[in-house]
PDB file of C-alpha atoms in Angstrom:
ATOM      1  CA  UNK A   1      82.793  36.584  73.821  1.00  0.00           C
ATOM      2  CA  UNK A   2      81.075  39.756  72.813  1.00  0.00           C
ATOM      3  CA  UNK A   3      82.774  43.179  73.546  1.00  0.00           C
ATOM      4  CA  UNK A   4      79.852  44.207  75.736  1.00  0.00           C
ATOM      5  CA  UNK A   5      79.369  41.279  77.305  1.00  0.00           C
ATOM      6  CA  UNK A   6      82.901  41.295  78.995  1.00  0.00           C
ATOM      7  CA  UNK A   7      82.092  45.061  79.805  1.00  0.00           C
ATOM      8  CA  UNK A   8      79.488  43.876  81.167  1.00  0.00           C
ATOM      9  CA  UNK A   9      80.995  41.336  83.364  1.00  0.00           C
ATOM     10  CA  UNK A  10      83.797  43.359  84.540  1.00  0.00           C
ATOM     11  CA  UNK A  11      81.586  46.190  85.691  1.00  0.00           C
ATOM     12  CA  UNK A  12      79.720  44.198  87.995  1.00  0.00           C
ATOM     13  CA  UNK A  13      82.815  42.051  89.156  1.00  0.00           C
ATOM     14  CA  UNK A  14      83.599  44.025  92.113  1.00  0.00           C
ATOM     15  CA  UNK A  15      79.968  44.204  93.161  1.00  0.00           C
ATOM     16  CA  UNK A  16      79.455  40.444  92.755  1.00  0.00           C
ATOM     17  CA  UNK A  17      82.626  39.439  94.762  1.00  0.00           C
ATOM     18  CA  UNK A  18      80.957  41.341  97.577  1.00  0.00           C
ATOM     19  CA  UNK A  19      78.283  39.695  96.781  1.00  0.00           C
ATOM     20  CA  UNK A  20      80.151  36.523  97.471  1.00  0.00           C
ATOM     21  CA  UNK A  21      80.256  36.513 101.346  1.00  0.00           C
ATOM     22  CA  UNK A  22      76.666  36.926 101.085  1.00  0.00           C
ATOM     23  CA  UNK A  23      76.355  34.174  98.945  1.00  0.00           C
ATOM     24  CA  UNK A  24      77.967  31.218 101.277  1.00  0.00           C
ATOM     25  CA  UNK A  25      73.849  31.314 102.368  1.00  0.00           C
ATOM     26  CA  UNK A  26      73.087  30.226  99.042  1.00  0.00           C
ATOM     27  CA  UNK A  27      72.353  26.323  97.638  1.00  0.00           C
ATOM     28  CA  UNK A  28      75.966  25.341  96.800  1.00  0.00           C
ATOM     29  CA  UNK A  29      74.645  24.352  93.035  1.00  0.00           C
ATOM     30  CA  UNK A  30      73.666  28.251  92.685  1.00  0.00           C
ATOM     31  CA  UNK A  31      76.185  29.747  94.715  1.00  0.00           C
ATOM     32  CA  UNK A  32      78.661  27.550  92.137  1.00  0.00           C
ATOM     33  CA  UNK A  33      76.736  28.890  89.193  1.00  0.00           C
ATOM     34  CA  UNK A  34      77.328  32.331  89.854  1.00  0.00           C
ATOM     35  CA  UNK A  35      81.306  31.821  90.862  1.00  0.00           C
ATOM     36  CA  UNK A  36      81.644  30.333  87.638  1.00  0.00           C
ATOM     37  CA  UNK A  37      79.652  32.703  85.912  1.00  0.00           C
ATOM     38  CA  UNK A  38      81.521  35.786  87.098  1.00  0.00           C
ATOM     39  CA  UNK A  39      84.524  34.937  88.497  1.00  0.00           C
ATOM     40  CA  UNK A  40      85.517  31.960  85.757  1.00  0.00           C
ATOM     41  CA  UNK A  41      84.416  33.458  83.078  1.00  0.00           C
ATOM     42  CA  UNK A  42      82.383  31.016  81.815  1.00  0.00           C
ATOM     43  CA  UNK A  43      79.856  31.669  79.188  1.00  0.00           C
ATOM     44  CA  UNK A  44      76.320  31.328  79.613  1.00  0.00           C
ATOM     45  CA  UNK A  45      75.722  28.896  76.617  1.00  0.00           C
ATOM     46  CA  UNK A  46      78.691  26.710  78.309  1.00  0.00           C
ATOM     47  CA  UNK A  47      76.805  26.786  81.343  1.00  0.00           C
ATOM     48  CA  UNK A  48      74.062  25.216  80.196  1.00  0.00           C
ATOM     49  CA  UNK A  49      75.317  22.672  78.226  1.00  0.00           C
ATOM     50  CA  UNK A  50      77.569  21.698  80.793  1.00  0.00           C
ATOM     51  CA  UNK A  51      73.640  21.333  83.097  1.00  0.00           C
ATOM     52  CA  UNK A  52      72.147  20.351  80.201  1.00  0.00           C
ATOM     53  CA  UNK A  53      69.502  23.319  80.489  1.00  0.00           C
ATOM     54  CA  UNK A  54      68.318  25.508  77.795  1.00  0.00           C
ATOM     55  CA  UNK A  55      70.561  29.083  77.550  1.00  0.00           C
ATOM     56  CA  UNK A  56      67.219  31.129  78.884  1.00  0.00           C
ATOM     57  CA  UNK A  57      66.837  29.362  82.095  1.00  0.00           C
ATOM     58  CA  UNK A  58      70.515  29.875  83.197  1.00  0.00           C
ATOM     59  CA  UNK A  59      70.277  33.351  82.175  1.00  0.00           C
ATOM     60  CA  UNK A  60      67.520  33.819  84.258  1.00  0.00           C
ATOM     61  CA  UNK A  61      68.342  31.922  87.118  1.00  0.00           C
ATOM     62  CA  UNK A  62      71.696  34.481  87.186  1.00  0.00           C
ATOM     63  CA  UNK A  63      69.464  37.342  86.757  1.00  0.00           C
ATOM     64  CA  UNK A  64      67.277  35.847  90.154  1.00  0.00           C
ATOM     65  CA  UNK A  65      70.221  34.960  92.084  1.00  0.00           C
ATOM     66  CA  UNK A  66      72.073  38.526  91.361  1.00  0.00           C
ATOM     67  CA  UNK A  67      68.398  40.547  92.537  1.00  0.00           C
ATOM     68  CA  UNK A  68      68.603  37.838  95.479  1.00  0.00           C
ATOM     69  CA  UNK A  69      72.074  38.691  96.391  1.00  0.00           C
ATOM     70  CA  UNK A  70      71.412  42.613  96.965  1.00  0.00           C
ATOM     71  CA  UNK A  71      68.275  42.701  98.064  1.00  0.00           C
ATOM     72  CA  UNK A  72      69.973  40.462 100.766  1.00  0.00           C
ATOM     73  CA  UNK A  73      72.767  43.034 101.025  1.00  0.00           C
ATOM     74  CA  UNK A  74      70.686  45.940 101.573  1.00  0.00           C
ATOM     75  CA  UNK A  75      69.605  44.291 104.530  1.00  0.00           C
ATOM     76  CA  UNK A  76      69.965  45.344 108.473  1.00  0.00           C
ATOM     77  CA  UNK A  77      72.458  43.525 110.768  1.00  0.00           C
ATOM     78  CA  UNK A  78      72.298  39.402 109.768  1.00  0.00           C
ATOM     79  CA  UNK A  79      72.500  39.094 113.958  1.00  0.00           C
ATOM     80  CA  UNK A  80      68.958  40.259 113.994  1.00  0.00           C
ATOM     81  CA  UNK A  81      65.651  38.147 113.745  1.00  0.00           C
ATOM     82  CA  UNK A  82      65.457  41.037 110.519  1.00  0.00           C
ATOM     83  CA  UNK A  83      68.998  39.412 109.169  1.00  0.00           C
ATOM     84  CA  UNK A  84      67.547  36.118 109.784  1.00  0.00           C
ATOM     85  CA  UNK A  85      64.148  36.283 108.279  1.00  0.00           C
ATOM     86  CA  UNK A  86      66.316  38.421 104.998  1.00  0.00           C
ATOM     87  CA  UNK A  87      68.418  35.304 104.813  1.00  0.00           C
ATOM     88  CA  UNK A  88      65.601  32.562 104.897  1.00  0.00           C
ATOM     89  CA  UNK A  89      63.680  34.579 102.431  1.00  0.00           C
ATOM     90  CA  UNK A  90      66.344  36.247  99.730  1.00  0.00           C
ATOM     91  CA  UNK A  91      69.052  33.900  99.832  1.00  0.00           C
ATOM     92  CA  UNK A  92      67.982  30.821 100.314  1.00  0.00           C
ATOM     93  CA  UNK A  93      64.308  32.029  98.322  1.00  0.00           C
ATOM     94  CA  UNK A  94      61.935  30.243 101.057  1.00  0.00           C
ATOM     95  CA  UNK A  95      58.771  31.534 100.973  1.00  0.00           C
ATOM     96  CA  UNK A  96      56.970  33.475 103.894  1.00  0.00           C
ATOM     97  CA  UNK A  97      55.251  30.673 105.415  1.00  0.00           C
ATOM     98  CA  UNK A  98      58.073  28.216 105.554  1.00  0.00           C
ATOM     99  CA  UNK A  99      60.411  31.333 106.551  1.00  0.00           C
ATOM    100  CA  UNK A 100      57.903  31.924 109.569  1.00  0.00           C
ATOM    101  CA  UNK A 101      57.775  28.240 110.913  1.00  0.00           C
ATOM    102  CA  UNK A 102      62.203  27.914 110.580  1.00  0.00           C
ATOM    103  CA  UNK A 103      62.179  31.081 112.313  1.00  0.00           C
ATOM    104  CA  UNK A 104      59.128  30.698 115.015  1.00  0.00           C
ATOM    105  CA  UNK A 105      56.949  33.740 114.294  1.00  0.00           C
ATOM    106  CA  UNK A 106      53.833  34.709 112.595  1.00  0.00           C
ATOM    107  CA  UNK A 107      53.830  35.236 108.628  1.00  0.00           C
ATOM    108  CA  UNK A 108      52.940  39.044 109.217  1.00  0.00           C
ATOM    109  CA  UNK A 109      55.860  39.763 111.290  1.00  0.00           C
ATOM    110  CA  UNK A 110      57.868  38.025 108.182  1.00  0.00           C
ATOM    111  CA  UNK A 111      55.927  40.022 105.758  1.00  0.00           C
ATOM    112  CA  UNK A 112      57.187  43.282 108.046  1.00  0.00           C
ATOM    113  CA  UNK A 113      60.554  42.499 107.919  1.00  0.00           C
ATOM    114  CA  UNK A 114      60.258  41.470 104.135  1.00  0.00           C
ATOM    115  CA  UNK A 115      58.546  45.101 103.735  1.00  0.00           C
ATOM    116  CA  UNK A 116      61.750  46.716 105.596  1.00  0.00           C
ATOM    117  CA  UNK A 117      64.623  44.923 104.318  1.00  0.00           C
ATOM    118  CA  UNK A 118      62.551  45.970 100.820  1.00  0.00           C
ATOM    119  CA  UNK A 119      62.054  49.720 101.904  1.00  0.00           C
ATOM    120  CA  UNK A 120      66.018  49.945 103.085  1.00  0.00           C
ATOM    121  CA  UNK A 121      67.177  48.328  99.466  1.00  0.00           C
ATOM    122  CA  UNK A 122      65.646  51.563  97.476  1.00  0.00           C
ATOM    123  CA  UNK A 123      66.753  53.959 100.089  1.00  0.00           C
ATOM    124  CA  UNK A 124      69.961  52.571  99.867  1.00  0.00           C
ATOM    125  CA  UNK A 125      69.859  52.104  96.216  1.00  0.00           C
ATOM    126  CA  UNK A 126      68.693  55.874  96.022  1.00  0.00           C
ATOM    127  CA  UNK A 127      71.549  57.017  97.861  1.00  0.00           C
ATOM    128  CA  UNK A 128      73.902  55.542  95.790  1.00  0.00           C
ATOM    129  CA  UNK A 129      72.332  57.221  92.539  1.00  0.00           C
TER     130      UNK A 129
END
């Protein structure tokens, strides 16, 4: 494993365990591919042979779920229809229109919350800077 790479890993460690609870919303075959990813250790190029996928698509599935994960996190409260609709639509990557018929409202008020949960991740992310 390259010097970097385990850098790499470790930095984001802590942020990915957080990451974690969030992630019980996820499909258990992604939410299994990033615990082994991060938490076991396990390279990328293992990963896919072991799903028989090419190196680039697990990479980039990681890379998805990870920008999934925290613009979920950003969110408002998860008690909220907000939480909800951030849920449907981040974590579990449905798209606006099947988001608004599991949730019972119109696509606009999805895109809204979309459009806030979005607006909240850069403030947040600004802050943090």
């Amino acid at each position: 494993m390259d010097g970097n790479q385990f850098d790499y890993r470790q930095a984001l460690r802590e942020e990915v365990e957080d990451m974690l609870t969030a992630a019980r919303g996820l499909k258990r075959k992604d939410r299994k591919l990033i615990e082994q990813y991060f938490l076991e250790g396990q390279s990328i190029t293992n990963l896919a042979k072991s799903r028989g996928k090419c190196r680039q698509t697990i990479s980039k599935r990681i890379s998805k779920l990870l920008k999934r994960l925290k613009d979920y996190n950003a969110c408002y409260p998860r008690s909220t229809l907000g939480g909800a609709i951030a849920r449907d639509y981040f974590l579990r990557g449905m798209s606006i229109r099947e988001t608004a018929k599991a949730r019972g409202c119109s696509e606009y008020r999805v895109r809204k919350h979309i459009k806030l949960a979005e607006k909240y991740s850069r403030k947040k992310a600004g802050a943090e800077l």
